[in-house]
PDB file of C-alpha atoms in Angstrom:
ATOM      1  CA  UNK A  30      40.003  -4.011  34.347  1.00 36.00           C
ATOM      2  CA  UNK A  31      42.950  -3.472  31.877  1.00 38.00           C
ATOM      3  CA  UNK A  32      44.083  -7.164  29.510  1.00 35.00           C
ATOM      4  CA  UNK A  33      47.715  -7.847  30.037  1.00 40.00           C
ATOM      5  CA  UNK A  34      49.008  -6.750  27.231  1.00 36.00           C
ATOM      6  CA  UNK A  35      50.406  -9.857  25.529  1.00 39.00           C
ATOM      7  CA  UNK A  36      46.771 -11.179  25.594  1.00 37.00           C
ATOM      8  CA  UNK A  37      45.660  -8.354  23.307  1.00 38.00           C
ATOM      9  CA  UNK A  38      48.001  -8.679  21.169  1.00 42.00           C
ATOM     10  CA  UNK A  39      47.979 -12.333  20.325  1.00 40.00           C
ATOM     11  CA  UNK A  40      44.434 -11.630  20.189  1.00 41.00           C
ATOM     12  CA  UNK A  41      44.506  -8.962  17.422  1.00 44.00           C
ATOM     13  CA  UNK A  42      46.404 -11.207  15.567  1.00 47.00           C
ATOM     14  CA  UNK A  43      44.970 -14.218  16.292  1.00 46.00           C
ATOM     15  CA  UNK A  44      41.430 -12.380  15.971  1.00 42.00           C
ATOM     16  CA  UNK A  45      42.265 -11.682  12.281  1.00 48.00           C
ATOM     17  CA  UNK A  46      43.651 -14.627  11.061  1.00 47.00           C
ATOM     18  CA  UNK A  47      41.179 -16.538  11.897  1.00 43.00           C
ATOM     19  CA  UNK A  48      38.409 -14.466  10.668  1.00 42.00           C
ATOM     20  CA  UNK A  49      39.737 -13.885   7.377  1.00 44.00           C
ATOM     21  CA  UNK A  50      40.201 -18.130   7.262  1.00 43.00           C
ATOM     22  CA  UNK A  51      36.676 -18.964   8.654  1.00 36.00           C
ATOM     23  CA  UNK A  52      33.898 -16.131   8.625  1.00 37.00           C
ATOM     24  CA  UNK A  53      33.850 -14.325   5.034  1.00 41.00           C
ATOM     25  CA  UNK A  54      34.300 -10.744   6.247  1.00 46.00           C
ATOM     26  CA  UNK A  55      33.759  -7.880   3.809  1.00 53.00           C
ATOM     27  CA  UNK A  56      36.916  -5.917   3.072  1.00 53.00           C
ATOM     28  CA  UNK A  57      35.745  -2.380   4.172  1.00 52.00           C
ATOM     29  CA  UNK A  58      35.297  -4.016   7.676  1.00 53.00           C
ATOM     30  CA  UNK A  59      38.593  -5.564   7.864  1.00 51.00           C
ATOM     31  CA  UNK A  60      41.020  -2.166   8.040  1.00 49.00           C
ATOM     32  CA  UNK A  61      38.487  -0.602  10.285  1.00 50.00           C
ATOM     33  CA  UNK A  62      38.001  -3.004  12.354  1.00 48.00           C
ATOM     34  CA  UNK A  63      41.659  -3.956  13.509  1.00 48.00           C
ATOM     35  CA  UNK A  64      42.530  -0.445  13.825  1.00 47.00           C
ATOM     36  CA  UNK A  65      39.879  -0.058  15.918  1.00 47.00           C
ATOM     37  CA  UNK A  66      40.815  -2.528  18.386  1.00 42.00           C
ATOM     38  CA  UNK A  67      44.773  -2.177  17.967  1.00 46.00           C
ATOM     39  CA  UNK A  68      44.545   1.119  19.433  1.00 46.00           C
ATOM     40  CA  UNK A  69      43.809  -0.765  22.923  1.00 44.00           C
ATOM     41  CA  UNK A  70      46.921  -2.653  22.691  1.00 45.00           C
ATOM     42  CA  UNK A  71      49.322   0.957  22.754  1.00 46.00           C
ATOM     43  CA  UNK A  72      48.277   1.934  25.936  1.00 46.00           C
ATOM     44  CA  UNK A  73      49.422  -1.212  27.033  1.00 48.00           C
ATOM     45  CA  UNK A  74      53.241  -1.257  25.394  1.00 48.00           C
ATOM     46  CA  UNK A  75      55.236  -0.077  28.495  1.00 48.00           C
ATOM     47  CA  UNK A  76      58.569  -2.567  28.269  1.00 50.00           C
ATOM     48  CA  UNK A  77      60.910  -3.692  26.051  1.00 54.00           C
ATOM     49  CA  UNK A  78      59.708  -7.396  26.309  1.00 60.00           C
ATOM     50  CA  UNK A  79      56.285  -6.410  25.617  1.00 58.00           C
ATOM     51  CA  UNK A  80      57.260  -4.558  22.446  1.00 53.00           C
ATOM     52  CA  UNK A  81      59.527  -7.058  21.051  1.00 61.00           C
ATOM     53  CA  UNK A  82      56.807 -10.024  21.749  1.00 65.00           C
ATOM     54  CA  UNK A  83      54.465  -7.643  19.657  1.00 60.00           C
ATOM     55  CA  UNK A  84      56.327  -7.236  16.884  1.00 61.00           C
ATOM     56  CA  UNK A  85      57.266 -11.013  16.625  1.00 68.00           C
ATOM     57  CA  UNK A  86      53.609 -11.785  16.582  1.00 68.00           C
ATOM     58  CA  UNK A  87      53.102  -8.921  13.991  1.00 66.00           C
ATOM     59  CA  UNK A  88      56.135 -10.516  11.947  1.00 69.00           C
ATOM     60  CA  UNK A  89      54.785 -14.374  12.396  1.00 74.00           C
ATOM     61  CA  UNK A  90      51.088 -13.493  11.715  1.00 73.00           C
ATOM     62  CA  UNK A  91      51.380 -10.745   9.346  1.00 74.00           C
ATOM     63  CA  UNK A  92      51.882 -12.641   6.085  1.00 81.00           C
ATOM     64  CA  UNK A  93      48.982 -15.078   7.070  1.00 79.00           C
ATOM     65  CA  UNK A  94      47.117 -12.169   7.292  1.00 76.00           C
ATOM     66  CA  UNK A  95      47.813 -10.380   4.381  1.00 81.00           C
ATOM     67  CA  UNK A  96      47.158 -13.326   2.193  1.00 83.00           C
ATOM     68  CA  UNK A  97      43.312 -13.331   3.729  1.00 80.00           C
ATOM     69  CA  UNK A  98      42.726  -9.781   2.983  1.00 81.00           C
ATOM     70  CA  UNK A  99      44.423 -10.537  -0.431  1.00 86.00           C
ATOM     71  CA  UNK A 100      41.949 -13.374  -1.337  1.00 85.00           C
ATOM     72  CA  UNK A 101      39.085 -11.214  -0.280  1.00 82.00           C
ATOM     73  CA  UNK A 102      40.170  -8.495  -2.888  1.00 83.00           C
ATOM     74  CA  UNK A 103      40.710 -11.290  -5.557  1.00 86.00           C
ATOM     75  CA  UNK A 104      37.489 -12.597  -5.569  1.00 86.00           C
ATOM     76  CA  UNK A 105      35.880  -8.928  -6.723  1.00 84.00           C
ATOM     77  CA  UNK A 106      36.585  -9.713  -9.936  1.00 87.00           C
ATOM     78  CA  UNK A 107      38.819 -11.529 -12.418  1.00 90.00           C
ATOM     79  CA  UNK A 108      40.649  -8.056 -13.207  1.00 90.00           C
ATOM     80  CA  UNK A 109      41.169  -7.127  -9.436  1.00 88.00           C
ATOM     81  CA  UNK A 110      42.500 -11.134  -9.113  1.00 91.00           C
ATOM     82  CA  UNK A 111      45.089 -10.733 -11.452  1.00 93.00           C
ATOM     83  CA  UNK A 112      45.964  -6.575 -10.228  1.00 92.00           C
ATOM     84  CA  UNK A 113      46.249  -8.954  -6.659  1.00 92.00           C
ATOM     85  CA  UNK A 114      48.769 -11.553  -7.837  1.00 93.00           C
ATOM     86  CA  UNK A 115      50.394  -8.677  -9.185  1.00 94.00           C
ATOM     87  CA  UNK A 116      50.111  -6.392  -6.346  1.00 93.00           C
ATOM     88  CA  UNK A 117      51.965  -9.638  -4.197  1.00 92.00           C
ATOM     89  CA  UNK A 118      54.876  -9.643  -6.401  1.00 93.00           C
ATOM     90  CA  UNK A 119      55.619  -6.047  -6.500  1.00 94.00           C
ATOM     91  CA  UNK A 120      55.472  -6.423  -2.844  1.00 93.00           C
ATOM     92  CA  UNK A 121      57.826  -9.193  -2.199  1.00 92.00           C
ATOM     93  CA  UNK A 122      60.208  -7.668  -4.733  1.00 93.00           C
ATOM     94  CA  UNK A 123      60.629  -4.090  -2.593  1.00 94.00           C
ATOM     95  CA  UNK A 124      60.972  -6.360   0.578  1.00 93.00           C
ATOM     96  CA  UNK A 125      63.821  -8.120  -1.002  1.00 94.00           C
ATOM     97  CA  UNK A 126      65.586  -5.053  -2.533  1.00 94.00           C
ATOM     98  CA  UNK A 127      64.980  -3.033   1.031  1.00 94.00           C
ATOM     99  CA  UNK A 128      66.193  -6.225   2.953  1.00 95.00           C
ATOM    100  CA  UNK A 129      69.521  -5.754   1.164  1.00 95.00           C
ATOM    101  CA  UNK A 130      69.816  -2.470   0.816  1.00 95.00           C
ATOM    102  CA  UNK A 131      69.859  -2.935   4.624  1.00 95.00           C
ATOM    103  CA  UNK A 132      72.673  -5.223   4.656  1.00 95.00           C
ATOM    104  CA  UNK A 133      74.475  -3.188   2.371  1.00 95.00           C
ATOM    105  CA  UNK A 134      74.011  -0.362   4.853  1.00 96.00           C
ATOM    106  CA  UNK A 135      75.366  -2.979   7.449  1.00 94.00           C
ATOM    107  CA  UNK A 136      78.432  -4.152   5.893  1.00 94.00           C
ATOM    108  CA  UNK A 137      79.312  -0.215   5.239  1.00 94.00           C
ATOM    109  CA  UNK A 138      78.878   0.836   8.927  1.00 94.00           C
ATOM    110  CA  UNK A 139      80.053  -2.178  10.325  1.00 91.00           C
ATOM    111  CA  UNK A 140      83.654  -0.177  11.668  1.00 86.00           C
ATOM    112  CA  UNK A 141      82.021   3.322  11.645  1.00 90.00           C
ATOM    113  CA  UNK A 142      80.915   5.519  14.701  1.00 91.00           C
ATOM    114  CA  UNK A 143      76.746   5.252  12.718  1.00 91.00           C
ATOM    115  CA  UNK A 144      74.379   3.303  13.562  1.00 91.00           C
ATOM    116  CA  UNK A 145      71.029   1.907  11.094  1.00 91.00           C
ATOM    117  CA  UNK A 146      68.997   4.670  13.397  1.00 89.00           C
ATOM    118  CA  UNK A 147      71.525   7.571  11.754  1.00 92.00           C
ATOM    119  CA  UNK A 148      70.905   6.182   8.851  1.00 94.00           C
ATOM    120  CA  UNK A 149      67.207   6.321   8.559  1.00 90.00           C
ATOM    121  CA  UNK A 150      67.181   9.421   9.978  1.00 91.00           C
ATOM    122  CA  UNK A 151      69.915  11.034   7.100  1.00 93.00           C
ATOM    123  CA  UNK A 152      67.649   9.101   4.721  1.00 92.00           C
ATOM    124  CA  UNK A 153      64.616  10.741   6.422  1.00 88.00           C
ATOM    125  CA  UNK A 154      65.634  14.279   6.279  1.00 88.00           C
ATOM    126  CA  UNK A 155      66.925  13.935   2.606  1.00 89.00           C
ATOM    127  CA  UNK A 156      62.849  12.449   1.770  1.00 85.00           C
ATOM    128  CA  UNK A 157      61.893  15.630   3.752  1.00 80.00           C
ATOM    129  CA  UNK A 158      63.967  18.196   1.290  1.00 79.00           C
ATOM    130  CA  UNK A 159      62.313  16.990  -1.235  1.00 79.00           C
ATOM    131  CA  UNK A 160      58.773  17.964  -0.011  1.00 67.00           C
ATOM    132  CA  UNK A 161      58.460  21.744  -1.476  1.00 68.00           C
ATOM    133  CA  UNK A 162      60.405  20.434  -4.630  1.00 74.00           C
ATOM    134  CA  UNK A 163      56.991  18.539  -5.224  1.00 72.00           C
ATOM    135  CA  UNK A 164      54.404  20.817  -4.033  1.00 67.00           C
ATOM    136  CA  UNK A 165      53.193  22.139  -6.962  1.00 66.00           C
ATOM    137  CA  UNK A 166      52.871  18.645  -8.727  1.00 64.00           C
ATOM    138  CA  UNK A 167      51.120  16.801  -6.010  1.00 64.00           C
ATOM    139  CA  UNK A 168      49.050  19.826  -5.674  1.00 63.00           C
ATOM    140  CA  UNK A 169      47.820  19.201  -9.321  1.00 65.00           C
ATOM    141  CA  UNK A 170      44.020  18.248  -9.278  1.00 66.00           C
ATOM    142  CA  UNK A 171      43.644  14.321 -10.783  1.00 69.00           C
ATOM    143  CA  UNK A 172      41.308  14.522 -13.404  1.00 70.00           C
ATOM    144  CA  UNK A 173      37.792  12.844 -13.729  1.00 72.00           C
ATOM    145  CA  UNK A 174      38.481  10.220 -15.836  1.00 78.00           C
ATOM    146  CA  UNK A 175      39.463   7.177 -14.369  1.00 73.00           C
ATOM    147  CA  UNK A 176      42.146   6.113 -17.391  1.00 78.00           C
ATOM    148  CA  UNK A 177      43.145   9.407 -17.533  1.00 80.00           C
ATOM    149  CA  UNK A 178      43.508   9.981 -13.673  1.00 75.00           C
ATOM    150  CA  UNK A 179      45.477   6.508 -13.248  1.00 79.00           C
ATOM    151  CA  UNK A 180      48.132   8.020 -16.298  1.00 83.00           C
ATOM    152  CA  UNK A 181      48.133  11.469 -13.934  1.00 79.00           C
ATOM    153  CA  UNK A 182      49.022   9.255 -11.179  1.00 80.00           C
ATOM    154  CA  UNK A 183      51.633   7.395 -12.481  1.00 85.00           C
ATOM    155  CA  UNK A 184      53.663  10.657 -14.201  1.00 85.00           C
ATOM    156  CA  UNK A 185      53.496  12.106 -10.664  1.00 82.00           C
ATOM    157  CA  UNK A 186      54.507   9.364  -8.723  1.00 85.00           C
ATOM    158  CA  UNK A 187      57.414   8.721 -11.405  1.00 89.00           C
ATOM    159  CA  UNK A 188      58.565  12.462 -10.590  1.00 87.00           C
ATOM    160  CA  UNK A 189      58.835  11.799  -6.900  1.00 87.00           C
ATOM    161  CA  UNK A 190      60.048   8.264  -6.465  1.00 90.00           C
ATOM    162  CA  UNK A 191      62.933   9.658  -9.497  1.00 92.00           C
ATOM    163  CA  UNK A 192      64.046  12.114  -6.439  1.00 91.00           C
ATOM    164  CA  UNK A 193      63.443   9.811  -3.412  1.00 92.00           C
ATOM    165  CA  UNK A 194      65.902   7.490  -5.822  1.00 94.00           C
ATOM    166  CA  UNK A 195      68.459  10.017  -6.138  1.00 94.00           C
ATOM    167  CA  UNK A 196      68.030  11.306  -2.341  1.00 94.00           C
ATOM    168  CA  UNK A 197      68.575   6.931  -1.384  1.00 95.00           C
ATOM    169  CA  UNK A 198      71.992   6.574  -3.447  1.00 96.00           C
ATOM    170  CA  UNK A 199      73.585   9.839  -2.098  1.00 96.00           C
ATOM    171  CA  UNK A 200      73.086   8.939   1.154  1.00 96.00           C
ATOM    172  CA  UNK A 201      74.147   5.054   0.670  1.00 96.00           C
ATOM    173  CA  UNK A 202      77.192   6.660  -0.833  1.00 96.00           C
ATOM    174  CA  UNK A 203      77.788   8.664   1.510  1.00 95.00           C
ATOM    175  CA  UNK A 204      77.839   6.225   4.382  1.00 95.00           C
ATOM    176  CA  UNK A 205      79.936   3.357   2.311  1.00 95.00           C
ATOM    177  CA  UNK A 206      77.459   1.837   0.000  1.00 96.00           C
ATOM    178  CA  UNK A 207      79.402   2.237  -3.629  1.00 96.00           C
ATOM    179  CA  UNK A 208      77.377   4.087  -5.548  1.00 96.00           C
ATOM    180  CA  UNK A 209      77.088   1.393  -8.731  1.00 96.00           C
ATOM    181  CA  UNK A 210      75.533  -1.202  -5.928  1.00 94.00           C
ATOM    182  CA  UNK A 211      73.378   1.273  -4.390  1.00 95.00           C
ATOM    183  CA  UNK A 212      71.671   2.291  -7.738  1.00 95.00           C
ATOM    184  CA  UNK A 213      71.389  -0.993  -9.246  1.00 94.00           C
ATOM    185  CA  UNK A 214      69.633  -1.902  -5.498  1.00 93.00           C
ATOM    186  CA  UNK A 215      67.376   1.358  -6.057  1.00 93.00           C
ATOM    187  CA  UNK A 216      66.703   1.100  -9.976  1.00 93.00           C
ATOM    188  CA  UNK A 217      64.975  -2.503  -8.999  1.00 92.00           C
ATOM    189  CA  UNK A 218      63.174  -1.222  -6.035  1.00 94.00           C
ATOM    190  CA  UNK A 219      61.685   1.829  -8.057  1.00 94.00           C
ATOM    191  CA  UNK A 220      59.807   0.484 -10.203  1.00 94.00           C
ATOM    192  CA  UNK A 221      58.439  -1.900  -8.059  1.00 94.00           C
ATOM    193  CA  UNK A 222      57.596   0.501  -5.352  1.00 93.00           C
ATOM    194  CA  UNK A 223      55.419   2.661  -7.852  1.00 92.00           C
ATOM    195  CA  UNK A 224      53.700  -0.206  -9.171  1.00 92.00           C
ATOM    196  CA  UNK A 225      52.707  -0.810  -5.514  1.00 91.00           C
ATOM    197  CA  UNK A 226      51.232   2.433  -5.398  1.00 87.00           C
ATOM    198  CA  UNK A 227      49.890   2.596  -8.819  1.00 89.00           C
ATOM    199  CA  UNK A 228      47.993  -1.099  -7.959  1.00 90.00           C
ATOM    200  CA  UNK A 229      46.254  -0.349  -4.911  1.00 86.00           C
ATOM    201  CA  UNK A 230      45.252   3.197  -6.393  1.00 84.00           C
ATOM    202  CA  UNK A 231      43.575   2.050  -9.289  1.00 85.00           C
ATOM    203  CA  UNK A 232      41.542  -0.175  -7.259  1.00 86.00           C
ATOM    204  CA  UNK A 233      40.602   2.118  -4.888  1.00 81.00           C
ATOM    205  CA  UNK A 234      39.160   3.843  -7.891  1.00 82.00           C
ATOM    206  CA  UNK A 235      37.188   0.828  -8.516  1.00 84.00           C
ATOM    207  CA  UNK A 236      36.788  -0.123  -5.341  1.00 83.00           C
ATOM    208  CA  UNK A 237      36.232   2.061  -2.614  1.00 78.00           C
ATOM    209  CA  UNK A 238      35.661  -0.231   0.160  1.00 76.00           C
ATOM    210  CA  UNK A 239      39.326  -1.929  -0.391  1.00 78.00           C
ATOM    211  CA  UNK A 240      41.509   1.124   0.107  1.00 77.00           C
ATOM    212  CA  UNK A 241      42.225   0.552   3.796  1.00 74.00           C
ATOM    213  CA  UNK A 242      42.217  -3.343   3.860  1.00 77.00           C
ATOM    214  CA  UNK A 243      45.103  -3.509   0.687  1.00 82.00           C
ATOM    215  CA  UNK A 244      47.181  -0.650   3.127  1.00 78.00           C
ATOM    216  CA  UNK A 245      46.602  -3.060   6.103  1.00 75.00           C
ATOM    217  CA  UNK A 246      47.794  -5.694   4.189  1.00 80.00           C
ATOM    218  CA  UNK A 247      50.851  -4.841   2.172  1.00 84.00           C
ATOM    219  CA  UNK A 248      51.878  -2.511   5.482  1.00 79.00           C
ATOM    220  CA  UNK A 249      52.229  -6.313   7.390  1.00 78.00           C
ATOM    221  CA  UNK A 250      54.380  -7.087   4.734  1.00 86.00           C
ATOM    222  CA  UNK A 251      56.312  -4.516   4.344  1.00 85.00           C
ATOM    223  CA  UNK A 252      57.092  -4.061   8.468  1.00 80.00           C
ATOM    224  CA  UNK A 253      60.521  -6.579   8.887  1.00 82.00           C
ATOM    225  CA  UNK A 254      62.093  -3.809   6.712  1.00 87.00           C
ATOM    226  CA  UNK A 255      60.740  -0.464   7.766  1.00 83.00           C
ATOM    227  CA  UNK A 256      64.226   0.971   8.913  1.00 86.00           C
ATOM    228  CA  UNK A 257      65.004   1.598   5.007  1.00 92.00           C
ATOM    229  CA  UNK A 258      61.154   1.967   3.980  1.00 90.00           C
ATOM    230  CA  UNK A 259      60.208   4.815   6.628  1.00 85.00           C
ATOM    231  CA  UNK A 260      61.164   7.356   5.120  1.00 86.00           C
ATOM    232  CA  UNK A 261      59.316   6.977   1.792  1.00 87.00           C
ATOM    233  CA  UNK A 262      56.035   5.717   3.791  1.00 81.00           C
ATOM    234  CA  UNK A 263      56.559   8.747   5.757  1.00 75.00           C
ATOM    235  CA  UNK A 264      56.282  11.207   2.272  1.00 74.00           C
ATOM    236  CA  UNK A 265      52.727   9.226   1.622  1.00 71.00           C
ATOM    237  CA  UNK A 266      51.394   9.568   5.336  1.00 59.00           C
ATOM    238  CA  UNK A 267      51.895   6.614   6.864  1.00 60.00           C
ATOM    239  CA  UNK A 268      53.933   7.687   9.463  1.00 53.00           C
ATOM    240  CA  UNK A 269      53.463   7.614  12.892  1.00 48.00           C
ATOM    241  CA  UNK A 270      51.506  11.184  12.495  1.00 48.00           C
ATOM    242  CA  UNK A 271      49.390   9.631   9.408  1.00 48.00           C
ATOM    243  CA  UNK A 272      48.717  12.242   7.083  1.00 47.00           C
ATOM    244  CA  UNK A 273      48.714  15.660   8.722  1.00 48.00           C
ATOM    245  CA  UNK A 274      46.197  18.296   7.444  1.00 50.00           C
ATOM    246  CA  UNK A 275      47.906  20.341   4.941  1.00 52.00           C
ATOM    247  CA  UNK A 276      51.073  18.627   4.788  1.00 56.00           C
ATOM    248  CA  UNK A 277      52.237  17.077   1.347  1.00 57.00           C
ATOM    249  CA  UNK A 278      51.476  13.483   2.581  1.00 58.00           C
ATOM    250  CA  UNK A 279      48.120  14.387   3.185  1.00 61.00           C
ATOM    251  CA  UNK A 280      47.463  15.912  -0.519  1.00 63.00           C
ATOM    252  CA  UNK A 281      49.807  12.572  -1.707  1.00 64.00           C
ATOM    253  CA  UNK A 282      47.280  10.581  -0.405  1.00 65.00           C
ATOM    254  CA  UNK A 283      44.233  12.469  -1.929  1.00 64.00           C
ATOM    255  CA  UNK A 284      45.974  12.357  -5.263  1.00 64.00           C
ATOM    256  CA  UNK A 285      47.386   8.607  -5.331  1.00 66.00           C
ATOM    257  CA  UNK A 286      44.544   6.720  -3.146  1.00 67.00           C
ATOM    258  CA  UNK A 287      42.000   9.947  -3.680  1.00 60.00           C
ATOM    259  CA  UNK A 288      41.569  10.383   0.058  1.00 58.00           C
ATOM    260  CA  UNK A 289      43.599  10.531   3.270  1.00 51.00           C
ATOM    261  CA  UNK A 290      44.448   7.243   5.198  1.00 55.00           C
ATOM    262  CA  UNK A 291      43.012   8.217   8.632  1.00 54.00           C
ATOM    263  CA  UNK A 292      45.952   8.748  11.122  1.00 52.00           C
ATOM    264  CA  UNK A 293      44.674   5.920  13.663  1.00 52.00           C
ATOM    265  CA  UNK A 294      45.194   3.154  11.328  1.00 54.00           C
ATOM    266  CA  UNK A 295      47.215   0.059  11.917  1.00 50.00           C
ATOM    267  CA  UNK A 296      50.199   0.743   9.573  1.00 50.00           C
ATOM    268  CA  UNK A 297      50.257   4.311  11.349  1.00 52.00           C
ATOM    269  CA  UNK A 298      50.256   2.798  15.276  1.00 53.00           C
ATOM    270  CA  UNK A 299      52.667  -0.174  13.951  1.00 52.00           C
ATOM    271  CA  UNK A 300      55.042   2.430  13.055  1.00 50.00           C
ATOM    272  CA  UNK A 301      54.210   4.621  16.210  1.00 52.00           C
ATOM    273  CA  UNK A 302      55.173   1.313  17.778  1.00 49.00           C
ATOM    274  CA  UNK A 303      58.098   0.250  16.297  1.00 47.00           C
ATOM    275  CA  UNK A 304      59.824   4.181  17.012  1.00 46.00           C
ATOM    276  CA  UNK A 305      59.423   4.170  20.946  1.00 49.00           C
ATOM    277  CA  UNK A 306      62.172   4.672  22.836  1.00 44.00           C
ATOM    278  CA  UNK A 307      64.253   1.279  23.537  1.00 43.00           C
ATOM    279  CA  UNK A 308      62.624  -0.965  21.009  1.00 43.00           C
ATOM    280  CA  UNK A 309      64.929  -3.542  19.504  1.00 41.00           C
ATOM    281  CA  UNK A 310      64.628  -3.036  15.090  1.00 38.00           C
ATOM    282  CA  UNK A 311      66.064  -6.455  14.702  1.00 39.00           C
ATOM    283  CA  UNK A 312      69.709  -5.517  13.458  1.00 37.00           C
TER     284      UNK A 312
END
């Protein structure tokens, strides 16, 4: 017998949040797990009600849930607590900058024959020229040492958010942004973006078992703005593909997380979600 759809949805959710705030799950079971289950709930998602009810669940529950996984990762130790409170900001800062980069984009297409959707996708296929620009870096083994490996990290990802930056303001330029706004809007999100990266990689280093839970996590977070954030996710496999064999997101996420994000993953079927035909983005 097939659930109704809205049942397993509000039951992922539900499912989650209250685990994570009454039964003291380990981390490496938390990513796993929901993926695992979520991937009942696509077959479901036939109708525009049913899609937007999901993703108003996934926008009401998701912070609750991130914070649970969150605590979890603080209490492996008084370094990871602090790299977690940090983590949080950096995360609420590129939410903020994205949400009004959006309504930058907005205002500038308001009396223009575009829509947001053209405007991903211009953003998308500028992320995508930059791919063999970046080959031979990302393809650059990390090196044993863990200090040394998270300063390797960091130089790369500098190198390819410093393009993705440039790629963001000629396309916000070019559809009406002005181009002062739209790189004061990207020099704050930069930064903030890498240190994102940068957070949950050196924990994975430290802590295997997290990797998947702290992607879970932030990608909840990070969801009410993934019109302007696709694109970039997209370069470090979390698209609706994941990380395809060979491809330059699959060797970015060997060389930032040191090993591919599996492409049945939550973030991966959220954004699989979010792209079917007919679904409303929310503005």
């Amino acid at each position: 017998m097939r659930i109704p759809f809205t049942l397993l949805s509000l039951s992922i959710l539900s499912l989650v949040a209250s685990a994570l705030a009454f039964i003291p799950l380990q981390l490496n079971d938390i990513g796993a797990a929901v993926s695992g289950f979520a991937g009942s709930v696509f077959d479901e998602v036939t109708s525009q009600n049913a899609l937007e009810r999901f993703w108003k669940d996934a926008q009401e529950r998701g912070p609750q849930i991130a914070q649970g996984v969150f605590d979890e990762a603080a209490k492996l130790s008084s370094e990871a607590a602090i790299a977690i409170a940090d983590l949080k900001n950096s995360v609420e800062e590129v939410v903020k900058r994205a949400h009004q980069i959006h309504l930058d984009i907005q205002q500038a297409i308001e009396r223009k024959d575009i829509t947001m959707d053209n405007v991903t996708d211009l953003l998308s296929r500028e992320v995508e020229g930059i791919y063999q620009d970046l080959k031979d870096d990302i393809n650059d083994p990390l090196p044993e040492d863990r200090g040394e490996r998270a300063k390797a990290r960091e130089q790369t990802l500098q190198k390819i958010m410093d393009k993705i930056q440039v790629a963001y303001v000629r396309v916000l330029t070019q559809v009406g942004v002005p181009r002062e706004q739209a790189e004061a809007h990207l020099m704050a999100f930069t930064p903030n973006f890498i240190h994102i990266i940068l957070i949950i990689g050196n924990l994975a280093d430290k802590h295997p078992m997290v990797l998947e839970a702290l992607i879970f996590a932030v990608s909840m977070l990070l969801l009410p703005e993934i019109r302007i954030l696709r694109p970039i996710l997209n370069l470090f496999g979390f698209g609706p593909k994941g990380p395809v064999k060979g491809t330059l997101a699959a060797q970015a996420q060997r060389t930032f997380f040191r090993e591919a994000i599996p492409a049945g993953t939550w973030f991966a079927r959220l954004q699989r979600l979010a792209m079917k035909p007919g679904f409303a983005w929310g503005g």
